[in-house]
Coordinates of N, CA and C in Angstrom, one line a residue:
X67 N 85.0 102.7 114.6 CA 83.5 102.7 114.7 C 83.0 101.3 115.0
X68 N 81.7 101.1 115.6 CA 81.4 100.0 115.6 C 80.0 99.2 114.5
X69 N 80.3 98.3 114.6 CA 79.4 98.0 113.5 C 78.7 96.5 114.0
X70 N 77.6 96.0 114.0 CA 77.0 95.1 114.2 C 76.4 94.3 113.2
X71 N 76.6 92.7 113.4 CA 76.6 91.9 112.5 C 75.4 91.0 112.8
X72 N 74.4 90.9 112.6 CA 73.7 89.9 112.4 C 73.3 89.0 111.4
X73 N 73.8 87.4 111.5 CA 73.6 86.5 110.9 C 72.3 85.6 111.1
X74 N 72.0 85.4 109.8 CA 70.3 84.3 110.1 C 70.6 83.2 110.0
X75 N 70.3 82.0 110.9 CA 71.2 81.3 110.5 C 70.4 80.2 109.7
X76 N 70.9 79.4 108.8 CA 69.7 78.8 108.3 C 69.7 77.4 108.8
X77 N 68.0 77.3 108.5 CA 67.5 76.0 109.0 C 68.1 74.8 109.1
X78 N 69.0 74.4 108.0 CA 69.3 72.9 107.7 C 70.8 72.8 108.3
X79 N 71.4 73.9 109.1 CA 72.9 73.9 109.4 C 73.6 73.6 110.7
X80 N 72.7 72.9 111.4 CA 73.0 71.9 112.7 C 74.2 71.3 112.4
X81 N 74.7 70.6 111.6 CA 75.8 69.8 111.6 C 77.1 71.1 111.3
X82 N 76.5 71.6 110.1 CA 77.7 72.9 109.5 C 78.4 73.5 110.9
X83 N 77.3 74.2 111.5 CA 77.3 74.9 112.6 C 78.3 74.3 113.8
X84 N 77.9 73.1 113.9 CA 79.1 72.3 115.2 C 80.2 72.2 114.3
X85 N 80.4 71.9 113.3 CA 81.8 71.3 112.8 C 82.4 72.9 112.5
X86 N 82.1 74.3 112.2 CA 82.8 75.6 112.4 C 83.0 76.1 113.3
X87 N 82.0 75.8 114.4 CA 81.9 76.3 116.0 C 83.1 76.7 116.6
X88 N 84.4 75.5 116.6 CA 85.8 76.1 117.1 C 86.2 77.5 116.2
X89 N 86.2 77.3 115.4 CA 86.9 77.9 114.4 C 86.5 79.5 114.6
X90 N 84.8 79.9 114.3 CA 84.6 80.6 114.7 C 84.6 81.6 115.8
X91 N 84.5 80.9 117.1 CA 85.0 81.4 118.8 C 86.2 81.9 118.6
X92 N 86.9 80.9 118.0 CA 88.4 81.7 117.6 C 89.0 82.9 117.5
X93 N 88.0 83.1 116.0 CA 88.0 84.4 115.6 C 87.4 85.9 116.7
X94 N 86.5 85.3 117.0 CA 85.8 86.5 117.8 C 86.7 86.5 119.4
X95 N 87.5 85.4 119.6 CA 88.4 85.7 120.5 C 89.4 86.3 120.3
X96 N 90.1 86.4 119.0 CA 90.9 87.9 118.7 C 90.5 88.5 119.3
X97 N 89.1 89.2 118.2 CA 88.3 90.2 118.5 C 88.4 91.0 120.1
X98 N 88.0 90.2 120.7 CA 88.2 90.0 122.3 C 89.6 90.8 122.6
X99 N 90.4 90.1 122.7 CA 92.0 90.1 123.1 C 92.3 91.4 122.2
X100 N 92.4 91.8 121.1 CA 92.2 93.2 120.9 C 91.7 94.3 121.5
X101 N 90.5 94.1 122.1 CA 89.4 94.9 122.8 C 88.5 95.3 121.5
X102 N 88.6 94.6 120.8 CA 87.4 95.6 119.7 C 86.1 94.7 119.9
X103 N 85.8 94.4 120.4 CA 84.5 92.9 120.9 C 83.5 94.0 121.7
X104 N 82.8 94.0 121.6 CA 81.5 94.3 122.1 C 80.6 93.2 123.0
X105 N 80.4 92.6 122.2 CA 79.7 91.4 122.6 C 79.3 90.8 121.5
X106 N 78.8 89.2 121.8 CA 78.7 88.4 120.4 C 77.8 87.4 121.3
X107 N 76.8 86.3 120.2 CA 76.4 85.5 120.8 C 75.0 85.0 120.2
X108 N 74.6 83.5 120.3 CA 73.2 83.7 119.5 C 72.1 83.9 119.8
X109 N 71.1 83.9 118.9 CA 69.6 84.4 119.5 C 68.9 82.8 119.5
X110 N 68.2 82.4 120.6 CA 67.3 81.4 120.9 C 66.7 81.4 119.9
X111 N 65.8 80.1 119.2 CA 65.0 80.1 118.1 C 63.6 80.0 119.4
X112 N 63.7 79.6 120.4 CA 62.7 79.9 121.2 C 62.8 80.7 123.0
X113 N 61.8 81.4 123.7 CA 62.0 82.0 124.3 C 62.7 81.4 125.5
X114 N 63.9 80.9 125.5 CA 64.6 79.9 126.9 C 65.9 80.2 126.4
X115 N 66.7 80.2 127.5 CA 68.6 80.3 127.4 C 69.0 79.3 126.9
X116 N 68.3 78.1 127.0 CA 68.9 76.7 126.4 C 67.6 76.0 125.5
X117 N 67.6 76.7 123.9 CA 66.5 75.8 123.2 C 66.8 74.8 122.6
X118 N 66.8 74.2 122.9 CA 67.4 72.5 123.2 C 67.5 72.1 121.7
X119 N 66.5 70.9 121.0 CA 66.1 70.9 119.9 C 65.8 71.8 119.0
X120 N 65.1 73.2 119.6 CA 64.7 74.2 118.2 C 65.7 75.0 118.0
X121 N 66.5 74.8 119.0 CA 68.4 75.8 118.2 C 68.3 77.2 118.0
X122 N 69.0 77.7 117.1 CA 69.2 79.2 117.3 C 68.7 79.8 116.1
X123 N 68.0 81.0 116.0 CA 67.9 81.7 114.6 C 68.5 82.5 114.3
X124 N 69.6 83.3 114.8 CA 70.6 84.0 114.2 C 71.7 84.3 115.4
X125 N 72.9 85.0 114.9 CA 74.1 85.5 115.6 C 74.1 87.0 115.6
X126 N 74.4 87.2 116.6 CA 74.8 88.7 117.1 C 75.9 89.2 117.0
X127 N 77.3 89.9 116.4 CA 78.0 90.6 117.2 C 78.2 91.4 117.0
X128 N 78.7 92.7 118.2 CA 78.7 94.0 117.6 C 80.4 94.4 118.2
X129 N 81.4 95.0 116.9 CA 82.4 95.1 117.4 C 82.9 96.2 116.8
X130 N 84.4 96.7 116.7 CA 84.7 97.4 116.0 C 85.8 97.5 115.0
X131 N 85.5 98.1 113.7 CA 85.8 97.7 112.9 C 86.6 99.1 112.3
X132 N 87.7 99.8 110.9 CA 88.4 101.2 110.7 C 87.1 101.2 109.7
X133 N 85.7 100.2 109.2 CA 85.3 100.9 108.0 C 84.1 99.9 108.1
X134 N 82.9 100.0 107.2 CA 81.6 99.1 106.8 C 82.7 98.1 105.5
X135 N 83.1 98.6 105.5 CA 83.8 97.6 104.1 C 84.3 96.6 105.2
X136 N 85.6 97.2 105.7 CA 86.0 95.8 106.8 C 85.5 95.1 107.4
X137 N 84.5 95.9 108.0 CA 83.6 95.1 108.9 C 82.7 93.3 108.1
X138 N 82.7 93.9 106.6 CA 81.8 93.3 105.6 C 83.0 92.0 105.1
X139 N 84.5 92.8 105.3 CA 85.0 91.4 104.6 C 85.5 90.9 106.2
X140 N 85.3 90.7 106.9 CA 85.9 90.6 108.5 C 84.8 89.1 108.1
X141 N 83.4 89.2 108.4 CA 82.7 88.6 108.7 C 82.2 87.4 107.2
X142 N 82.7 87.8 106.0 CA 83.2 87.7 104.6 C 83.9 86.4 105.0
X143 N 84.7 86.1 105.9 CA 85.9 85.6 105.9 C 86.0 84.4 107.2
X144 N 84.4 84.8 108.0 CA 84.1 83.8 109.0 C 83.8 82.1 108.9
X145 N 84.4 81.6 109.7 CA 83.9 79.9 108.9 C 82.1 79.7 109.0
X146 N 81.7 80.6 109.9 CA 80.1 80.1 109.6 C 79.6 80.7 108.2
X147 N 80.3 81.9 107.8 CA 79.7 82.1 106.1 C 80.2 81.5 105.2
X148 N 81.6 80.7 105.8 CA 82.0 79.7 104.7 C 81.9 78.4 104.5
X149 N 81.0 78.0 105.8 CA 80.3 76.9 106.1 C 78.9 77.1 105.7
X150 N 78.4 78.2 105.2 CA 76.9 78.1 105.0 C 76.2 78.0 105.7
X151 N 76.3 78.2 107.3 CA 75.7 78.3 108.0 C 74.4 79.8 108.3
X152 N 75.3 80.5 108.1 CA 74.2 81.5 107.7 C 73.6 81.7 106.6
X153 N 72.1 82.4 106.8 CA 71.5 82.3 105.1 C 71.8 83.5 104.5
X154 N 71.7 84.5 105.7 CA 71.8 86.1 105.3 C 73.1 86.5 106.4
X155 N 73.2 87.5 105.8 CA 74.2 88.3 107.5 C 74.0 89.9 106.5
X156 N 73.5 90.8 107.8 CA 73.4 92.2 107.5 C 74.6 92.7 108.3
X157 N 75.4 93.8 108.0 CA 76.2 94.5 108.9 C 76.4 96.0 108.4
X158 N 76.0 96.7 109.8 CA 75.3 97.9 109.7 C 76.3 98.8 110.9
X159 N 76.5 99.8 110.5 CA 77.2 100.8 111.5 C 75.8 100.8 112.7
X160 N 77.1 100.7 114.0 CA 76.2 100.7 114.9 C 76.6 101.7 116.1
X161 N 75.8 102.7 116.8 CA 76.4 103.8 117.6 C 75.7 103.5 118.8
X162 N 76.6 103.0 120.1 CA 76.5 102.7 121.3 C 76.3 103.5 122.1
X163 N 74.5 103.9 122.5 CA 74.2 104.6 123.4 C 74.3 104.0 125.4
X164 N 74.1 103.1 125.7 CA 74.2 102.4 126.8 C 75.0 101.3 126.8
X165 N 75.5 100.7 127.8 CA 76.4 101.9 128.9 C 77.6 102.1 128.6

């Protein structure tokens, strides 16, 4: 099933954020190379593809996971929640109507 993960990311975590960055692509490049990847990627803190200075306010990805548990320790186990980069992260069963 698939499950979607959004992370908030918090304000103060510009530096956290670059110093996990490899680490985390990493992982969602499994994700990828598996085929269980959906898509992943963050949200603008303002309305432009590149918000330069005001950075990002959270992460997207939606992939697939055997359970909400897994999905919960998958993302559990990410360097940006073990870097504190996120403040929150929800992950919610998600049913893909398009395309």
């Amino acid at each position: 099933m698939l499950y979607m993960i959004l992370g908030t990311i918090a304000a103060d975590s510009g530096s956290r954020r670059e110093a996990a960055r490899a680490a985390h692509l990493d992982r969602l490049r499994i994700l990828l190379n598996e085929g269980r990847l959906v898509l992943a990627g963050p949200c603008p803190a303002v309305d432009s593809p590149d918000p330069g200075p005001a950075g990002y306010s959270a992460s997207l990805i939606v992939a697939e996971f055997p359970s909400l548990v897994a999905a919960r320790a998958w993302i559990d186990e990410d360097p940006y929640v073990l870097a504190a980069v996120y403040e929150d992260v929800a992950v919610r069963p998600f049913r893909q109507v398009l395309p």
